[in-house]
Amino acid sequence: GSRIEPLRSFRAVPSLRFPKLADSPGLPRHSSNTMAGAGAAREVEWEVPVDDQMKCTEFKPFKFVGPCLVPHCGRRMATNPHMRAFWAATLAFCLAFIGWFAFAPLLTVVRVDLGLCDNNAEVQLLPESERVAACVCKSACKSTIGSANIAAVSFDVLTRFLLGSVIEKFGPKMTDCMLLSFGALVVSLSAAIQSGSQLIAARFFVSCLGSTFVVNQFWNSIMFS
């Protein structure tokens, strides 16, 4: 009976909560996490030389494996995120550039398929192999093609202004993925266009892929000194 009473009295005492170090006045709330992250980063055995900000101080995108020159991506992402970020950014921009300017070399064929030629009635009567050469593109045709070319860089101007906040919110990797996903959707839907106005709309929205240049520039600037 004498041992139970102290336990009852202990349970009756309200629990005391001591403030955490991060909650103490005068210290930022993320200070403990920041110090822990910095300490963990210093313990990593990097495959490349880095400075005090963990940025790579040398740029060697290729390496020799025997007699072959291959891309240098590192053994693991944890120990060499710098070169992996470089190659991811390079591949992302190459894919974006292909989708962005896919229409440009095909406009001579596209204008025939969409019936934009000024002599479209005559062109449609010819064999398919002769239509491209017979197309006459002057007033109306040139106006539509010119508007499509202007639209091909218009949306890019807007998205480049917006991407600063987007990158800060989601990071360069997720921003690249979102841009490429949206661009891939627009490029795939471009196969269904039937008129000049739809061509202008498709080239307008696909121009957002040009903004991957901003993302990849930011991405590499935080990875390399």
PDB file of C-alpha atoms in Angstrom:
ATOM      1  CA  GLY A   1       0.000   0.000   0.000  1.00  0.00           C
ATOM      2  CA  SER A   2       2.830   2.425   0.749  1.00  0.00           C
ATOM      3  CA  ARG A   3       4.314   1.912  -2.741  1.00  0.00           C
ATOM      4  CA  ILE A   4       1.082   2.646  -4.605  1.00  0.00           C
ATOM      5  CA  GLU A   5       0.461   6.045  -3.080  1.00  0.00           C
ATOM      6  CA  PRO A   6       3.598   7.707  -4.527  1.00  0.00           C
ATOM      7  CA  LEU A   7       2.629   6.404  -7.984  1.00  0.00           C
ATOM      8  CA  ARG A   8      -0.860   7.874  -7.650  1.00  0.00           C
ATOM      9  CA  SER A   9       0.546  11.185  -6.551  1.00  0.00           C
ATOM     10  CA  PHE A  10       3.021  11.140  -9.444  1.00  0.00           C
ATOM     11  CA  ARG A  11       0.209  10.549 -11.976  1.00  0.00           C
ATOM     12  CA  ALA A  12      -1.733  13.456 -10.550  1.00  0.00           C
ATOM     13  CA  VAL A  13       1.089  15.875 -11.294  1.00  0.00           C
ATOM     14  CA  PRO A  14       0.604  17.483 -14.741  1.00  0.00           C
ATOM     15  CA  SER A  15       3.296  16.557 -17.225  1.00  0.00           C
ATOM     16  CA  LEU A  16       5.984  19.118 -17.787  1.00  0.00           C
ATOM     17  CA  ARG A  17       7.029  19.939 -21.345  1.00  0.00           C
ATOM     18  CA  PHE A  18      10.422  21.436 -21.890  1.00  0.00           C
ATOM     19  CA  PRO A  19      10.895  23.656 -24.933  1.00  0.00           C
ATOM     20  CA  LYS A  20      12.945  22.274 -27.764  1.00  0.00           C
ATOM     21  CA  LEU A  21      16.129  23.946 -28.827  1.00  0.00           C
ATOM     22  CA  ALA A  22      14.569  25.044 -32.124  1.00  0.00           C
ATOM     23  CA  ASP A  23      11.666  26.706 -30.223  1.00  0.00           C
ATOM     24  CA  SER A  24      13.910  28.796 -28.022  1.00  0.00           C
ATOM     25  CA  PRO A  25      13.719  32.546 -28.561  1.00  0.00           C
ATOM     26  CA  GLY A  26      16.477  33.991 -30.670  1.00  0.00           C
ATOM     27  CA  LEU A  27      17.063  30.811 -32.700  1.00  0.00           C
ATOM     28  CA  PRO A  28      15.495  30.126 -36.101  1.00  0.00           C
ATOM     29  CA  ARG A  29      13.191  27.138 -36.171  1.00  0.00           C
ATOM     30  CA  HIS A  30      15.167  25.401 -38.898  1.00  0.00           C
ATOM     31  CA  SER A  31      18.563  25.877 -37.235  1.00  0.00           C
ATOM     32  CA  SER A  32      18.830  22.345 -35.866  1.00  0.00           C
ATOM     33  CA  ASN A  33      17.771  20.794 -39.167  1.00  0.00           C
ATOM     34  CA  THR A  34      20.164  23.015 -41.077  1.00  0.00           C
ATOM     35  CA  MET A  35      23.097  22.107 -38.850  1.00  0.00           C
ATOM     36  CA  ALA A  36      22.237  18.417 -39.062  1.00  0.00           C
ATOM     37  CA  GLY A  37      21.990  18.580 -42.847  1.00  0.00           C
ATOM     38  CA  ALA A  38      25.279  20.447 -43.139  1.00  0.00           C
ATOM     39  CA  GLY A  39      26.992  17.936 -40.880  1.00  0.00           C
ATOM     40  CA  ALA A  40      25.650  15.007 -42.887  1.00  0.00           C
ATOM     41  CA  ALA A  41      26.758  16.633 -46.126  1.00  0.00           C
ATOM     42  CA  ARG A  42      30.314  17.041 -44.829  1.00  0.00           C
ATOM     43  CA  GLU A  43      30.436  13.334 -43.963  1.00  0.00           C
ATOM     44  CA  VAL A  44      29.692  12.298 -47.559  1.00  0.00           C
ATOM     45  CA  GLU A  45      32.702  11.135 -49.540  1.00  0.00           C
ATOM     46  CA  TRP A  46      32.133  13.097 -52.729  1.00  0.00           C
ATOM     47  CA  GLU A  47      33.411  11.666 -55.994  1.00  0.00           C
ATOM     48  CA  VAL A  48      34.262  15.179 -57.201  1.00  0.00           C
ATOM     49  CA  PRO A  49      36.007  18.085 -55.424  1.00  0.00           C
ATOM     50  CA  VAL A  50      33.540  20.483 -53.778  1.00  0.00           C
ATOM     51  CA  ASP A  51      33.814  23.836 -52.022  1.00  0.00           C
ATOM     52  CA  ASP A  52      32.384  24.881 -48.658  1.00  0.00           C
ATOM     53  CA  GLN A  53      28.915  25.219 -50.250  1.00  0.00           C
ATOM     54  CA  MET A  54      29.052  21.644 -51.560  1.00  0.00           C
ATOM     55  CA  LYS A  55      29.316  22.891 -55.150  1.00  0.00           C
ATOM     56  CA  CYS A  56      31.498  21.003 -57.594  1.00  0.00           C
ATOM     57  CA  THR A  57      34.691  22.862 -58.482  1.00  0.00           C
ATOM     58  CA  GLU A  58      35.599  20.915 -61.623  1.00  0.00           C
ATOM     59  CA  PHE A  59      33.695  20.082 -64.786  1.00  0.00           C
ATOM     60  CA  LYS A  60      34.400  16.724 -66.403  1.00  0.00           C
ATOM     61  CA  PRO A  61      31.265  15.566 -68.257  1.00  0.00           C
ATOM     62  CA  PHE A  62      33.052  12.601 -69.889  1.00  0.00           C
ATOM     63  CA  LYS A  63      35.461   9.938 -68.763  1.00  0.00           C
ATOM     64  CA  PHE A  64      37.349   7.101 -70.372  1.00  0.00           C
ATOM     65  CA  VAL A  65      36.270   3.529 -69.695  1.00  0.00           C
ATOM     66  CA  GLY A  66      39.032   1.642 -71.412  1.00  0.00           C
ATOM     67  CA  PRO A  67      39.302   3.120 -74.917  1.00  0.00           C
ATOM     68  CA  CYS A  68      35.706   4.437 -74.892  1.00  0.00           C
ATOM     69  CA  LEU A  69      34.645   7.955 -73.927  1.00  0.00           C
ATOM     70  CA  VAL A  70      31.395   7.764 -71.961  1.00  0.00           C
ATOM     71  CA  PRO A  71      29.278  10.285 -70.008  1.00  0.00           C
ATOM     72  CA  HIS A  72      30.482  10.803 -66.450  1.00  0.00           C
ATOM     73  CA  CYS A  73      27.437  10.314 -64.193  1.00  0.00           C
ATOM     74  CA  GLY A  74      29.117   8.968 -61.087  1.00  0.00           C
ATOM     75  CA  ARG A  75      28.645   5.706 -59.260  1.00  0.00           C
ATOM     76  CA  ARG A  76      25.801   6.878 -57.006  1.00  0.00           C
ATOM     77  CA  MET A  77      23.518   9.879 -56.880  1.00  0.00           C
ATOM     78  CA  ALA A  78      24.310  10.389 -53.188  1.00  0.00           C
ATOM     79  CA  THR A  79      28.016  10.860 -53.835  1.00  0.00           C
ATOM     80  CA  ASN A  80      27.903  12.604 -57.219  1.00  0.00           C
ATOM     81  CA  PRO A  81      24.645  14.529 -57.709  1.00  0.00           C
ATOM     82  CA  HIS A  82      26.510  17.263 -59.584  1.00  0.00           C
ATOM     83  CA  MET A  83      27.241  15.430 -62.820  1.00  0.00           C
ATOM     84  CA  ARG A  84      23.888  13.659 -62.724  1.00  0.00           C
ATOM     85  CA  ALA A  85      22.164  17.021 -62.483  1.00  0.00           C
ATOM     86  CA  PHE A  86      24.202  18.264 -65.446  1.00  0.00           C
ATOM     87  CA  TRP A  87      23.265  15.317 -67.649  1.00  0.00           C
ATOM     88  CA  ALA A  88      19.626  15.400 -66.548  1.00  0.00           C
ATOM     89  CA  ALA A  89      19.459  19.096 -67.419  1.00  0.00           C
ATOM     90  CA  THR A  90      21.205  18.489 -70.755  1.00  0.00           C
ATOM     91  CA  LEU A  91      18.856  15.668 -71.722  1.00  0.00           C
ATOM     92  CA  ALA A  92      15.803  17.672 -70.613  1.00  0.00           C
ATOM     93  CA  PHE A  93      16.772  20.667 -72.735  1.00  0.00           C
ATOM     94  CA  CYS A  94      17.540  18.493 -75.774  1.00  0.00           C
ATOM     95  CA  LEU A  95      14.083  16.907 -75.568  1.00  0.00           C
ATOM     96  CA  ALA A  96      12.489  20.313 -75.013  1.00  0.00           C
ATOM     97  CA  PHE A  97      14.324  21.819 -77.985  1.00  0.00           C
ATOM     98  CA  ILE A  98      13.170  19.003 -80.282  1.00  0.00           C
ATOM     99  CA  GLY A  99       9.553  19.461 -79.229  1.00  0.00           C
ATOM    100  CA  TRP A 100       9.761  23.258 -79.344  1.00  0.00           C
ATOM    101  CA  PHE A 101      11.016  23.494 -82.935  1.00  0.00           C
ATOM    102  CA  ALA A 102       9.522  20.297 -84.347  1.00  0.00           C
ATOM    103  CA  PHE A 103       7.187  22.273 -86.620  1.00  0.00           C
ATOM    104  CA  ALA A 104       9.816  24.572 -88.129  1.00  0.00           C
ATOM    105  CA  PRO A 105      11.408  22.139 -90.647  1.00  0.00           C
ATOM    106  CA  LEU A 106       8.020  20.628 -91.493  1.00  0.00           C
ATOM    107  CA  LEU A 107       6.085  23.811 -92.304  1.00  0.00           C
ATOM    108  CA  THR A 108       6.340  23.261 -96.074  1.00  0.00           C
ATOM    109  CA  VAL A 109       4.499  19.961 -95.601  1.00  0.00           C
ATOM    110  CA  VAL A 110       2.175  21.208 -92.850  1.00  0.00           C
ATOM    111  CA  ARG A 111       0.870  24.124 -94.921  1.00  0.00           C
ATOM    112  CA  VAL A 112      -0.145  21.692 -97.666  1.00  0.00           C
ATOM    113  CA  ASP A 113      -1.812  19.251 -95.262  1.00  0.00           C
ATOM    114  CA  LEU A 114      -3.765  22.069 -93.581  1.00  0.00           C
ATOM    115  CA  GLY A 115      -4.804  23.620 -96.883  1.00  0.00           C
ATOM    116  CA  LEU A 116      -3.045  26.930 -96.251  1.00  0.00           C
ATOM    117  CA  CYS A 117      -1.639  27.330 -99.771  1.00  0.00           C
ATOM    118  CA  ASP A 118      -3.088  30.181-101.812  1.00  0.00           C
ATOM    119  CA  ASN A 119      -3.681  27.746-104.682  1.00  0.00           C
ATOM    120  CA  ASN A 120      -4.990  25.002-102.393  1.00  0.00           C
ATOM    121  CA  ALA A 121      -7.743  23.925-104.814  1.00  0.00           C
ATOM    122  CA  GLU A 122      -5.184  23.192-107.512  1.00  0.00           C
ATOM    123  CA  VAL A 123      -2.716  21.587-105.120  1.00  0.00           C
ATOM    124  CA  GLN A 124      -5.243  19.048-103.832  1.00  0.00           C
ATOM    125  CA  LEU A 125      -5.783  17.755-107.382  1.00  0.00           C
ATOM    126  CA  LEU A 126      -2.123  16.847-107.790  1.00  0.00           C
ATOM    127  CA  PRO A 127      -0.452  13.601-106.684  1.00  0.00           C
ATOM    128  CA  GLU A 128       0.746  13.760-103.084  1.00  0.00           C
ATOM    129  CA  SER A 129       4.400  13.661-104.107  1.00  0.00           C
ATOM    130  CA  GLU A 130       3.981  16.877-106.143  1.00  0.00           C
ATOM    131  CA  ARG A 131       1.893  18.957-103.733  1.00  0.00           C
ATOM    132  CA  VAL A 132       4.716  20.427-101.643  1.00  0.00           C
ATOM    133  CA  ALA A 133       6.572  21.777-104.667  1.00  0.00           C
ATOM    134  CA  ALA A 134       3.395  23.174-106.240  1.00  0.00           C
ATOM    135  CA  CYS A 135       2.228  25.085-103.138  1.00  0.00           C
ATOM    136  CA  VAL A 136       2.136  28.865-103.545  1.00  0.00           C
ATOM    137  CA  CYS A 137       2.449  30.621-100.176  1.00  0.00           C
ATOM    138  CA  LYS A 138       1.989  34.392-100.454  1.00  0.00           C
ATOM    139  CA  SER A 139      -0.552  36.631 -98.700  1.00  0.00           C
ATOM    140  CA  ALA A 140      -2.918  34.533 -96.540  1.00  0.00           C
ATOM    141  CA  CYS A 141      -0.542  31.584 -96.231  1.00  0.00           C
ATOM    142  CA  LYS A 142       2.398  33.765 -95.205  1.00  0.00           C
ATOM    143  CA  SER A 143       0.234  35.605 -92.677  1.00  0.00           C
ATOM    144  CA  THR A 144      -0.766  32.362 -90.964  1.00  0.00           C
ATOM    145  CA  ILE A 145       2.776  30.945 -90.981  1.00  0.00           C
ATOM    146  CA  GLY A 146       4.168  34.242 -89.673  1.00  0.00           C
ATOM    147  CA  SER A 147       1.604  34.336 -86.848  1.00  0.00           C
ATOM    148  CA  ALA A 148       2.510  30.747 -85.947  1.00  0.00           C
ATOM    149  CA  ASN A 149       6.204  31.636 -85.835  1.00  0.00           C
ATOM    150  CA  ILE A 150       5.513  34.582 -83.523  1.00  0.00           C
ATOM    151  CA  ALA A 151       3.332  32.395 -81.304  1.00  0.00           C
ATOM    152  CA  ALA A 152       6.187  29.885 -81.089  1.00  0.00           C
ATOM    153  CA  VAL A 153       8.107  32.240 -78.774  1.00  0.00           C
ATOM    154  CA  SER A 154       5.271  34.202 -77.129  1.00  0.00           C
ATOM    155  CA  PHE A 155       4.284  31.840 -74.306  1.00  0.00           C
ATOM    156  CA  ASP A 156       7.965  31.246 -73.574  1.00  0.00           C
ATOM    157  CA  VAL A 157       8.379  34.929 -72.663  1.00  0.00           C
ATOM    158  CA  LEU A 158       5.593  34.684 -70.071  1.00  0.00           C
ATOM    159  CA  THR A 159       6.682  31.399 -68.529  1.00  0.00           C
ATOM    160  CA  ARG A 160      10.272  32.594 -68.107  1.00  0.00           C
ATOM    161  CA  PHE A 161       9.024  35.403 -65.881  1.00  0.00           C
ATOM    162  CA  LEU A 162       6.919  32.999 -63.810  1.00  0.00           C
ATOM    163  CA  LEU A 163       9.503  30.262 -63.415  1.00  0.00           C
ATOM    164  CA  GLY A 164      11.506  32.077 -60.752  1.00  0.00           C
ATOM    165  CA  SER A 165       8.766  31.535 -58.179  1.00  0.00           C
ATOM    166  CA  VAL A 166       7.957  28.053 -59.500  1.00  0.00           C
ATOM    167  CA  ILE A 167      11.568  26.889 -59.160  1.00  0.00           C
ATOM    168  CA  GLU A 168      11.787  28.248 -55.612  1.00  0.00           C
ATOM    169  CA  LYS A 169       8.597  26.370 -54.738  1.00  0.00           C
ATOM    170  CA  PHE A 170       9.139  22.982 -56.417  1.00  0.00           C
ATOM    171  CA  GLY A 171      12.855  22.905 -57.257  1.00  0.00           C
ATOM    172  CA  PRO A 172      14.478  22.579 -60.689  1.00  0.00           C
ATOM    173  CA  LYS A 173      13.946  18.829 -61.046  1.00  0.00           C
ATOM    174  CA  MET A 174      10.173  18.951 -60.556  1.00  0.00           C
ATOM    175  CA  THR A 175       9.877  22.113 -62.655  1.00  0.00           C
ATOM    176  CA  ASP A 176      11.646  20.414 -65.549  1.00  0.00           C
ATOM    177  CA  CYS A 177       9.348  17.411 -65.235  1.00  0.00           C
ATOM    178  CA  MET A 178       6.235  19.608 -65.252  1.00  0.00           C
ATOM    179  CA  LEU A 179       7.378  21.567 -68.303  1.00  0.00           C
ATOM    180  CA  LEU A 180       8.328  18.443 -70.250  1.00  0.00           C
ATOM    181  CA  SER A 181       5.069  16.699 -69.349  1.00  0.00           C
ATOM    182  CA  PHE A 182       2.980  19.661 -70.481  1.00  0.00           C
ATOM    183  CA  GLY A 183       5.075  20.031 -73.636  1.00  0.00           C
ATOM    184  CA  ALA A 184       4.755  16.323 -74.459  1.00  0.00           C
ATOM    185  CA  LEU A 185       0.971  16.604 -74.148  1.00  0.00           C
ATOM    186  CA  VAL A 186       0.850  19.577 -76.524  1.00  0.00           C
ATOM    187  CA  VAL A 187       3.198  17.923 -79.034  1.00  0.00           C
ATOM    188  CA  SER A 188       1.105  14.750 -79.072  1.00  0.00           C
ATOM    189  CA  LEU A 189      -2.110  16.726 -79.571  1.00  0.00           C
ATOM    190  CA  SER A 190      -0.496  18.664 -82.423  1.00  0.00           C
ATOM    191  CA  ALA A 191      -1.009  15.654 -84.654  1.00  0.00           C
ATOM    192  CA  ALA A 192      -4.750  16.380 -84.592  1.00  0.00           C
ATOM    193  CA  ILE A 193      -4.689  20.007 -85.790  1.00  0.00           C
ATOM    194  CA  GLN A 194      -6.886  20.752 -88.793  1.00  0.00           C
ATOM    195  CA  SER A 195      -6.551  24.490 -89.443  1.00  0.00           C
ATOM    196  CA  GLY A 196      -4.204  27.444 -89.327  1.00  0.00           C
ATOM    197  CA  SER A 197      -5.665  28.749 -86.068  1.00  0.00           C
ATOM    198  CA  GLN A 198      -5.045  25.399 -84.398  1.00  0.00           C
ATOM    199  CA  LEU A 199      -1.472  25.485 -85.681  1.00  0.00           C
ATOM    200  CA  ILE A 200      -0.982  28.894 -84.072  1.00  0.00           C
ATOM    201  CA  ALA A 201      -2.460  27.657 -80.778  1.00  0.00           C
ATOM    202  CA  ALA A 202      -0.284  24.523 -80.765  1.00  0.00           C
ATOM    203  CA  ARG A 203       2.919  26.473 -81.418  1.00  0.00           C
ATOM    204  CA  PHE A 204       1.932  29.001 -78.752  1.00  0.00           C
ATOM    205  CA  PHE A 205       1.545  26.461 -75.958  1.00  0.00           C
ATOM    206  CA  VAL A 206       4.496  24.306 -76.972  1.00  0.00           C
ATOM    207  CA  SER A 207       6.777  27.348 -76.692  1.00  0.00           C
ATOM    208  CA  CYS A 208       6.771  26.883 -72.900  1.00  0.00           C
ATOM    209  CA  LEU A 209       9.419  24.220 -73.500  1.00  0.00           C
ATOM    210  CA  GLY A 210      11.900  27.005 -74.162  1.00  0.00           C
ATOM    211  CA  SER A 211      11.706  27.890 -70.483  1.00  0.00           C
ATOM    212  CA  THR A 212      13.648  24.749 -69.603  1.00  0.00           C
ATOM    213  CA  PHE A 213      16.698  26.880 -70.412  1.00  0.00           C
ATOM    214  CA  VAL A 214      15.983  28.972 -67.298  1.00  0.00           C
ATOM    215  CA  VAL A 215      15.429  25.886 -65.146  1.00  0.00           C
ATOM    216  CA  ASN A 216      18.612  24.165 -66.262  1.00  0.00           C
ATOM    217  CA  GLN A 217      20.666  27.321 -65.871  1.00  0.00           C
ATOM    218  CA  PHE A 218      19.478  27.615 -62.267  1.00  0.00           C
ATOM    219  CA  TRP A 219      19.995  23.891 -61.663  1.00  0.00           C
ATOM    220  CA  ASN A 220      23.622  23.958 -62.798  1.00  0.00           C
ATOM    221  CA  SER A 221      24.374  27.194 -60.947  1.00  0.00           C
ATOM    222  CA  ILE A 222      23.533  25.557 -57.614  1.00  0.00           C
ATOM    223  CA  MET A 223      25.535  22.438 -58.470  1.00  0.00           C
ATOM    224  CA  PHE A 224      28.744  23.977 -59.823  1.00  0.00           C
ATOM    225  CA  SER A 225      30.922  26.742 -58.466  1.00  0.00           C
TER     226      SER A 225
END
